[in-house]
Coordinates of C-alpha atoms in Angstrom, one line a residue:
M90 CA 18.9 56.2 -11.8
T91 CA 18.9 59.3 -9.5
K92 CA 15.3 60.4 -9.4
T93 CA 15.3 64.0 -8.3
V94 CA 12.8 66.9 -8.2
L95 CA 13.0 70.4 -6.7
L96 CA 9.7 72.0 -5.6
A97 CA 9.9 75.8 -5.8
G98 CA 7.5 78.7 -5.4
T99 CA 7.0 82.0 -7.2
H100 CA 7.6 83.7 -3.8
S101 CA 7.3 83.0 -0.1
G102 CA 3.9 82.0 1.2
V103 CA 2.6 80.2 -1.9
G104 CA 2.3 76.9 0.0
K105 CA 5.6 75.4 -1.1
T106 CA 6.3 73.8 2.3
T107 CA 2.9 72.2 2.6
V108 CA 3.1 70.9 -0.9
S109 CA 6.6 69.5 -0.4
M110 CA 5.7 67.8 2.9
G111 CA 2.5 66.4 1.2
I112 CA 4.4 65.0 -1.7
M113 CA 7.0 63.4 0.6
A114 CA 4.2 61.9 2.6
A115 CA 2.3 60.6 -0.4
L116 CA 5.5 59.0 -1.9
K117 CA 6.2 57.4 1.5
K118 CA 2.7 56.0 1.5
R119 CA 3.6 54.3 -1.8
E120 CA 6.5 52.7 0.2
M121 CA 9.1 54.7 -1.6
D122 CA 12.4 55.5 0.0
V123 CA 12.4 59.3 0.0
Q124 CA 15.5 61.4 0.8
P125 CA 14.4 65.0 1.7
Y126 CA 16.4 68.2 1.3
K127 CA 15.9 71.8 2.0
V128 CA 17.4 74.7 0.1
G129 CA 18.8 77.4 2.4
P130 CA 19.7 77.9 6.1
D131 CA 16.5 76.4 7.5
Y132 CA 16.2 74.4 10.7
I133 CA 12.5 74.0 11.0
D134 CA 11.2 72.6 7.7
P135 CA 13.8 69.8 7.8
T136 CA 12.3 68.5 11.1
Y137 CA 9.0 67.9 9.3
H138 CA 10.8 66.3 6.3
T139 CA 12.7 64.0 8.8
A140 CA 9.5 63.1 10.6
I141 CA 7.7 62.2 7.4
C142 CA 10.5 60.4 5.5
G143 CA 12.1 58.7 8.5
K144 CA 15.6 59.9 7.6
P145 CA 17.4 63.2 8.2
S146 CA 16.7 66.0 5.8
R147 CA 19.8 67.7 4.4
N148 CA 20.3 71.4 3.8
L149 CA 21.7 72.6 0.4
D150 CA 23.0 76.1 0.4
T151 CA 25.4 77.4 -2.3
F152 CA 26.6 80.3 -0.2
M153 CA 27.5 78.4 3.0
M154 CA 28.5 75.2 1.3
Q155 CA 29.5 76.4 -2.2
V156 CA 28.5 74.4 -5.3
D157 CA 31.0 71.6 -4.7
G158 CA 29.7 71.3 -1.1
I159 CA 26.1 70.8 -2.1
R160 CA 27.1 68.3 -4.7
R161 CA 29.1 66.3 -2.1
T162 CA 26.2 66.3 0.3
F163 CA 23.8 65.3 -2.4
S164 CA 25.9 62.5 -3.7
K165 CA 26.4 61.1 -0.2
H166 CA 22.6 60.7 0.3
A167 CA 21.0 60.3 -3.1
N168 CA 21.1 56.5 -3.3
N169 CA 17.4 55.9 -2.8
D170 CA 14.1 55.7 -4.7
I171 CA 13.6 59.5 -5.1
N172 CA 15.1 62.8 -3.8
V173 CA 12.7 65.6 -3.0
I174 CA 14.2 69.1 -2.5
E175 CA 12.1 71.8 -1.0
G176 CA 13.1 75.2 -2.3
V177 CA 13.4 78.6 -0.5
M178 CA 11.5 81.8 -1.1
G179 CA 10.9 82.4 -4.8
L180 CA 12.7 80.2 -7.3
F181 CA 15.2 82.9 -8.4
D182 CA 15.6 84.7 -5.0
G183 CA 19.2 84.5 -3.9
M184 CA 21.6 86.5 -1.8
D185 CA 21.4 90.2 -2.6
S186 CA 20.7 90.5 -6.3
T187 CA 22.5 87.3 -7.3
E188 CA 21.5 83.8 -7.9
I189 CA 23.8 82.5 -5.1
A190 CA 21.9 80.5 -2.5
S191 CA 18.7 80.5 -4.6
S192 CA 16.6 77.4 -5.4
A193 CA 17.5 78.0 -9.1
H194 CA 21.2 77.9 -8.3
V195 CA 20.8 74.6 -6.5
A196 CA 18.6 73.2 -9.4
K197 CA 21.3 74.2 -11.9
S198 CA 24.1 72.8 -9.8
L199 CA 22.4 69.4 -9.5
G200 CA 20.6 69.4 -12.9
A201 CA 17.3 68.9 -10.9
P202 CA 14.0 69.5 -12.8
V203 CA 11.8 72.1 -11.1
I204 CA 8.1 72.0 -10.3
L205 CA 6.8 75.5 -9.8
V206 CA 4.1 76.1 -7.1
I207 CA 1.8 79.1 -7.9
N208 CA -0.8 80.6 -5.6
V209 CA -3.5 81.3 -8.2
H210 CA -6.0 82.8 -5.7
G211 CA -7.5 85.9 -7.4
M212 CA -6.0 85.3 -10.9
S213 CA -6.7 83.3 -14.0
R214 CA -4.8 84.0 -17.3
S215 CA -2.2 85.9 -15.4
A216 CA -0.9 82.6 -14.1
A217 CA 0.2 81.8 -17.7
A218 CA 2.2 85.0 -17.8
I219 CA 3.9 84.0 -14.5
V220 CA 4.8 80.6 -15.9
K221 CA 6.1 82.1 -19.2
G222 CA 8.2 84.6 -17.3
F223 CA 9.7 82.0 -14.9
S224 CA 10.4 79.5 -17.6
E225 CA 12.2 82.0 -19.9
F226 CA 14.1 84.0 -17.2
D227 CA 16.9 81.5 -17.0
R228 CA 16.7 78.7 -19.5
E229 CA 19.3 76.7 -17.7
V230 CA 16.6 76.1 -15.1
N231 CA 14.3 73.3 -16.2
I232 CA 10.8 74.1 -15.1
A233 CA 9.2 70.7 -15.9
G234 CA 5.8 71.0 -14.2
V235 CA 3.4 73.4 -12.5
I236 CA 1.2 73.0 -9.4
L237 CA -1.7 75.4 -8.9
N238 CA -2.5 76.1 -5.3
R239 CA -5.6 77.7 -3.7
V240 CA -7.8 77.0 -6.8
G241 CA -11.3 78.3 -6.3
S242 CA -13.3 75.8 -8.4
P243 CA -12.9 73.2 -11.2
R244 CA -13.9 76.0 -13.7
H245 CA -11.2 78.2 -12.3
A246 CA -8.6 75.4 -12.7
Q247 CA -9.6 74.7 -16.3
M248 CA -9.3 78.3 -17.3
I249 CA -5.8 78.4 -16.0
K250 CA -4.8 75.0 -17.6
D251 CA -6.1 76.2 -21.0
C252 CA -3.7 79.1 -20.8
I253 CA -0.6 77.0 -20.0
P254 CA -0.1 74.7 -23.0
D255 CA 3.7 74.2 -22.9
I256 CA 4.4 73.0 -19.3
P257 CA 2.2 70.3 -17.8
V258 CA 0.0 71.2 -14.8
V259 CA 0.7 68.2 -12.5
G260 CA -1.4 69.3 -9.5
I261 CA -4.5 71.4 -8.7
L262 CA -5.0 72.1 -5.0
P263 CA -8.2 73.5 -3.8
R264 CA -8.2 75.9 -0.9
N265 CA -7.9 73.9 2.4
Q266 CA -7.5 75.8 5.6
E267 CA -6.9 72.6 7.5
I268 CA -3.7 71.7 5.6
S269 CA -1.1 74.1 7.0
V270 CA 1.8 74.4 9.5
P271 CA 1.0 76.7 12.4
S272 CA 3.4 79.6 13.2
R273 CA 4.8 81.0 16.4
H274 CA 6.4 84.3 17.3
L275 CA 9.8 83.7 15.5
G276 CA 8.7 81.2 12.9
L277 CA 7.0 77.8 12.6
Y278 CA 6.7 75.2 15.3
M279 CA 9.2 72.4 15.1
A280 CA 7.9 69.0 14.1
H281 CA 8.3 67.5 17.6
E282 CA 6.1 70.3 19.0
Q283 CA 3.1 69.5 16.7
D284 CA 0.8 66.5 16.2
F285 CA 0.5 67.0 12.5
D286 CA -1.3 64.3 10.5
A287 CA 1.0 63.1 7.7
S288 CA -1.5 60.6 6.5
K289 CA -4.2 63.3 6.1
L290 CA -1.7 65.4 4.1
A291 CA -0.8 62.4 1.9
D292 CA -4.4 61.8 1.2
F293 CA -5.0 65.4 0.2
I294 CA -2.0 65.3 -2.2
E295 CA -3.0 61.9 -3.7
Q296 CA -6.4 63.3 -4.5
N297 CA -5.1 66.5 -6.2
I298 CA -1.6 65.9 -7.6
D299 CA -0.5 63.4 -10.3
L300 CA 2.2 61.5 -8.4
D301 CA 3.1 59.4 -11.4
A302 CA 3.8 62.7 -13.3
I303 CA 6.0 63.8 -10.4
I304 CA 8.0 60.6 -10.5
S305 CA 8.3 60.8 -14.3
I306 CA 9.7 64.3 -14.0
A307 CA 12.1 63.2 -11.3
E308 CA 13.4 60.5 -13.7
S309 CA 14.6 63.2 -16.1
A310 CA 17.3 64.3 -13.6
P311 CA 20.9 63.4 -14.5
D312 CA 22.3 60.3 -12.9
I313 CA 24.7 61.1 -10.0
K314 CA 27.2 58.6 -8.8
P315 CA 26.8 58.0 -5.1
A316 CA 29.8 59.0 -3.0
K317 CA 31.8 56.2 -1.6
E318 CA 30.7 55.5 2.0
E319 CA 33.5 55.9 4.4
K320 CA 33.7 54.1 7.7
L321 CA 33.5 56.3 10.7
P322 CA 36.5 56.4 13.0
E323 CA 36.1 55.0 16.5
S324 CA 35.1 57.8 18.8
D325 CA 37.5 58.9 21.4
V326 CA 35.8 62.0 22.7
K327 CA 32.3 62.9 23.8
I328 CA 30.5 66.1 22.9
G329 CA 27.4 67.0 24.7
V330 CA 24.7 68.6 22.5
A331 CA 22.0 70.7 24.2
L332 CA 18.9 69.2 22.7
D333 CA 15.4 70.1 23.9
S334 CA 12.7 72.6 23.3
A335 CA 15.0 75.5 24.1
F336 CA 17.9 74.4 22.0
C337 CA 16.8 72.7 18.8
F338 CA 18.4 74.4 15.8
Y339 CA 21.0 72.1 14.3
Y340 CA 22.3 71.0 11.0
Q341 CA 22.4 67.2 10.6
E342 CA 25.7 67.9 8.7
M343 CA 27.2 69.3 11.9
F344 CA 26.5 66.1 13.8
D345 CA 27.9 64.0 10.9
S346 CA 31.0 66.2 10.9
F347 CA 31.5 65.7 14.6
R348 CA 31.3 61.9 14.2
E349 CA 33.6 61.9 11.2
A350 CA 36.1 63.7 13.4
G351 CA 35.9 61.0 16.0
A352 CA 33.4 62.4 18.4
E353 CA 30.4 60.8 20.0
I354 CA 27.3 62.9 20.3
V355 CA 25.7 62.9 23.7
P356 CA 22.3 64.8 23.8
F357 CA 21.2 66.4 27.0
S358 CA 18.6 68.8 28.2
P359 CA 19.5 72.1 30.0
I360 CA 15.8 72.6 30.7
E361 CA 15.9 69.3 32.7
G362 CA 19.1 70.3 34.4
E363 CA 21.2 67.5 32.9
V364 CA 25.0 67.7 33.0
P365 CA 26.6 65.0 30.8
Q366 CA 30.0 63.6 31.4
V367 CA 31.6 64.8 28.2
D368 CA 34.8 66.5 26.9
G369 CA 33.1 69.5 25.2
M370 CA 29.6 71.1 24.7
Y371 CA 27.6 72.6 21.9
F372 CA 24.6 74.8 22.4
G373 CA 22.7 75.5 19.2
G374 CA 20.0 78.0 18.6
G375 CA 16.3 77.7 19.4
Y376 CA 13.9 79.3 21.8
P377 CA 15.6 79.8 25.2
E378 CA 13.4 82.9 25.8
L379 CA 10.4 80.7 26.2
Y380 CA 12.0 78.6 28.9
L381 CA 14.0 81.1 31.0
K382 CA 12.1 80.4 34.2
E383 CA 13.1 76.7 33.9
L384 CA 16.6 77.5 32.7
E385 CA 17.3 80.0 35.5
H386 CA 16.8 77.3 38.1
S387 CA 18.4 74.5 36.1
R388 CA 21.4 72.7 37.5
T389 CA 23.0 73.0 34.1
T390 CA 22.9 76.7 34.3
K391 CA 24.4 76.7 37.7
V392 CA 27.5 74.6 36.9
L393 CA 28.4 75.7 33.4
K394 CA 30.5 78.7 34.5
D395 CA 32.8 76.4 36.6
I396 CA 33.0 73.9 33.7
S397 CA 34.0 76.6 31.3
A398 CA 36.6 78.0 33.8
D399 CA 38.1 74.5 34.0
G400 CA 38.9 74.7 30.3
M401 CA 36.2 72.6 28.7
P402 CA 35.6 73.7 25.1
I403 CA 32.0 75.1 24.9
Y404 CA 30.5 76.4 21.7
G405 CA 27.2 78.3 21.4
E406 CA 25.2 79.9 18.5
C407 CA 22.4 82.6 18.8
G408 CA 20.2 81.0 21.4
G409 CA 23.3 79.4 22.8
L410 CA 25.0 82.8 23.0
Q411 CA 22.0 84.3 24.8
Y412 CA 21.9 81.5 27.3
L413 CA 25.6 81.5 27.9
S414 CA 25.6 85.2 28.7
T415 CA 25.2 86.6 32.2
S416 CA 21.5 87.5 32.0
Y417 CA 18.6 87.6 29.6
E418 CA 15.9 90.2 29.8
V419 CA 12.5 89.5 28.3
E420 CA 9.5 91.9 28.6
E421 CA 11.3 93.9 31.3
K422 CA 12.0 90.8 33.5
T423 CA 15.6 89.8 33.8
Y424 CA 16.6 86.1 34.3
R425 CA 20.0 84.9 35.4
T426 CA 21.6 82.7 32.8
A427 CA 24.9 80.6 32.6
D428 CA 27.3 83.6 33.0
L429 CA 30.1 82.2 30.8
F430 CA 30.6 85.6 29.1
P431 CA 30.6 89.2 30.4
A432 CA 27.4 90.1 28.4
E433 CA 23.8 90.8 28.9
T434 CA 21.1 89.9 26.4
V435 CA 17.8 91.8 25.9
M436 CA 14.9 90.5 23.8
T437 CA 13.6 93.3 21.5
K438 CA 10.3 93.7 19.6
K439 CA 12.2 94.7 16.5
L440 CA 14.2 92.4 14.2
Q441 CA 17.9 93.0 14.8
A442 CA 19.5 91.0 12.1
L443 CA 18.5 88.6 9.3
G444 CA 20.7 87.2 6.6
Y445 CA 23.9 85.5 5.6
T446 CA 27.1 86.2 7.6
E447 CA 30.8 85.8 6.8
G448 CA 33.6 86.5 9.2
T449 CA 37.2 85.8 9.8
A450 CA 37.8 83.9 13.0
K451 CA 41.0 84.7 14.9
G452 CA 40.4 82.8 18.1
D453 CA 42.6 80.2 19.9
F454 CA 41.1 77.2 18.1
I455 CA 38.5 78.6 15.7
K456 CA 40.4 80.2 12.8
G457 CA 39.7 81.1 9.2
T458 CA 36.6 82.0 7.2
I459 CA 33.3 81.2 8.9
R460 CA 30.1 81.3 6.7
G461 CA 26.6 81.1 8.2
H462 CA 23.5 83.1 8.9
E463 CA 21.9 85.2 11.6
F464 CA 18.3 85.8 12.7
H465 CA 17.5 87.3 16.0
Y466 CA 15.2 89.7 17.9
S467 CA 17.7 90.5 20.6
V468 CA 20.8 92.5 21.4
T469 CA 23.7 91.2 23.5
N470 CA 25.6 94.0 25.3
C471 CA 29.2 93.0 26.1
A472 CA 31.5 94.4 28.7
S473 CA 34.0 96.8 27.2
D474 CA 36.9 94.4 27.6
A475 CA 35.0 91.4 26.2
R476 CA 37.0 89.5 23.5
L477 CA 35.3 89.2 20.1
S478 CA 37.2 86.9 17.8
Y479 CA 35.2 87.2 14.5
E480 CA 35.8 90.1 12.1
M481 CA 32.6 90.3 10.1
K482 CA 32.8 90.8 6.3
R483 CA 29.1 90.4 6.1
G484 CA 26.4 90.4 8.8
K485 CA 25.8 92.3 12.0
G486 CA 27.3 90.0 14.7
I487 CA 27.3 91.1 18.3
R488 CA 28.6 94.7 18.0
D489 CA 30.8 96.9 15.8
G490 CA 31.1 94.4 13.0
K491 CA 32.4 91.7 15.3
D492 CA 31.0 88.4 16.5
G493 CA 32.3 85.4 18.4
I494 CA 32.7 86.3 22.1
T495 CA 35.4 84.2 23.8
E496 CA 36.3 83.3 27.4
H497 CA 38.6 80.5 28.4
N498 CA 37.9 77.8 25.8
S499 CA 34.3 78.9 25.3
L500 CA 33.0 80.6 22.2
A501 CA 29.6 81.9 21.2
S502 CA 28.2 83.9 18.4
Y503 CA 25.0 85.2 16.7
T504 CA 26.3 83.4 13.6
H505 CA 24.8 80.0 13.0
A506 CA 27.7 78.3 11.3
H507 CA 27.7 75.4 8.8
P508 CA 30.3 72.7 9.0
A509 CA 31.3 73.4 5.4
S510 CA 33.4 76.3 6.9
F511 CA 33.2 75.8 10.6
P512 CA 36.5 74.0 11.7
V513 CA 34.9 71.0 13.3
K514 CA 38.2 69.1 13.5
S515 CA 39.9 71.9 15.4
F516 CA 37.0 72.0 17.9
V517 CA 37.1 68.2 18.4
E518 CA 40.9 68.3 18.8
K519 CA 40.5 70.9 21.5
C520 CA 38.1 68.6 23.2
R521 CA 40.8 65.8 23.0
E522 CA 43.3 68.1 24.6
Y523 CA 40.9 68.9 27.4
K524 CA 40.2 65.2 27.9
R525 CA 44.0 64.5 28.2
S526 CA 44.6 67.4 30.6

C-alpha cells in the first residue's frame, strides 16, 4: 500500500510549512519511514524535510517536470511507510491562471488525498464557507481532512467544528509563537543554519493533531507500483559541486542525474578556498552576497578564470552566475569575483524577477528547451559582445529576453534549471571530453 497525503494551505502564510514539518517529525517519532516531498521550485523547505526524515526530500513540479516526470520521481521513492507532500502557496494556485504547477495539479496527478490547513484567526463560521468553496471548486481534488491553525480557544475551535460537518477536522492548533521557522532577507534560513527542535515540534503536533486520522487518510491513496531500481554506472568523471553557506540551492534530482550519467559528486567550499581535482564544476544558487568578503580573498575565486580558460566545463545558476561574473556590488561596495564572464552584478533593493522560466538553449553543449525558475534581487550587466545562449520564451533572464552567458566551456544563467529538461548527459559528456584532453 502506498500511503500518501498532501498538506495544502488556503494561501501562503497559513502555517503549512510548520504543520508539514511537524507531522513529518511526529510520524518519525513513531518510527515510521517517512518520504518527504515539496511541491514547486523550492530549495529551502526540503532541507528541513531532509533533516527531519533522514532522507532527501524530492521536488514535484508539473511545469518543470511535467506530469509524467513527477510520477516517475514519486514512483522511484514511494516505497516506504508513508509519503508526506508539502504543498505550495494556496491549493489551487498555479502558473498564471492555470492549475499547472499547483498543489492541486500534483494531488490529481498522483491521486493523493489532501488535508487543507486554514488560518482561522479572526473568523469562525466563515471557515466553513472556505472549506465548502475549496472542496467544490474542483471535485477531482479529494480534500479529505482539515487542520485549523491559530485557534484562539477551545470554544473557538468547537464553533468552527460545528460548522464543518462533511469533512473531518483532524487537527486544532493553538497559537504558538515559538513554533515557526525564522526568515532572512531573501527567504527562510536553510536547515543547516538553524538549531530547530524537531522533537518539540513533534510534541506540539502529537498534542493537537490526530495522527491516526492522518495515516488513515493517507491509506486512501491509490497504490503506486515502485519503479524498478536501476544500478548506477561506475563513475568515470568527477564533478565538483560548490556546497557551503554561499552556494546551497540544489535539487536532489540534479545530483541523482549526474550520478546516473556516470559522474561522481565532489562537494567543495569556495568560502574555504577549496579547489577540487575534478573534470567539471557546478555552482548553484544561494547567498554569495553574504560572503563576498571571504569569497573575494578565496583561492577558489583566484584560480577559476584560468581553469575556465583551460576548457573545464563550469556551470552556474543565479548565485553561481553572480559569483562567476567579474564583480559584485552590494550596498555601494564592489567586490572582485571569479571573472569568468564579462559581466558585473549589482544587488538591488527591488525584486528583479520571480517566476518560472523557459528558454531555448543554443550553446555548444547545452541545447534544447530548458525549464526552470528565477528569483533574484540583482541585475547582471554584460559587455556588449557577451554571448548569451538562451532565447527566453518565458522569464526575464539576464537581458533583452536572453539568458545563459557563455565563455569557453563555461555557462551561467539566472535560470535555476531542473534535470527534467537540463541536458545533464551532455554536460557530463563534455566533462569526459575535458578529462581526455
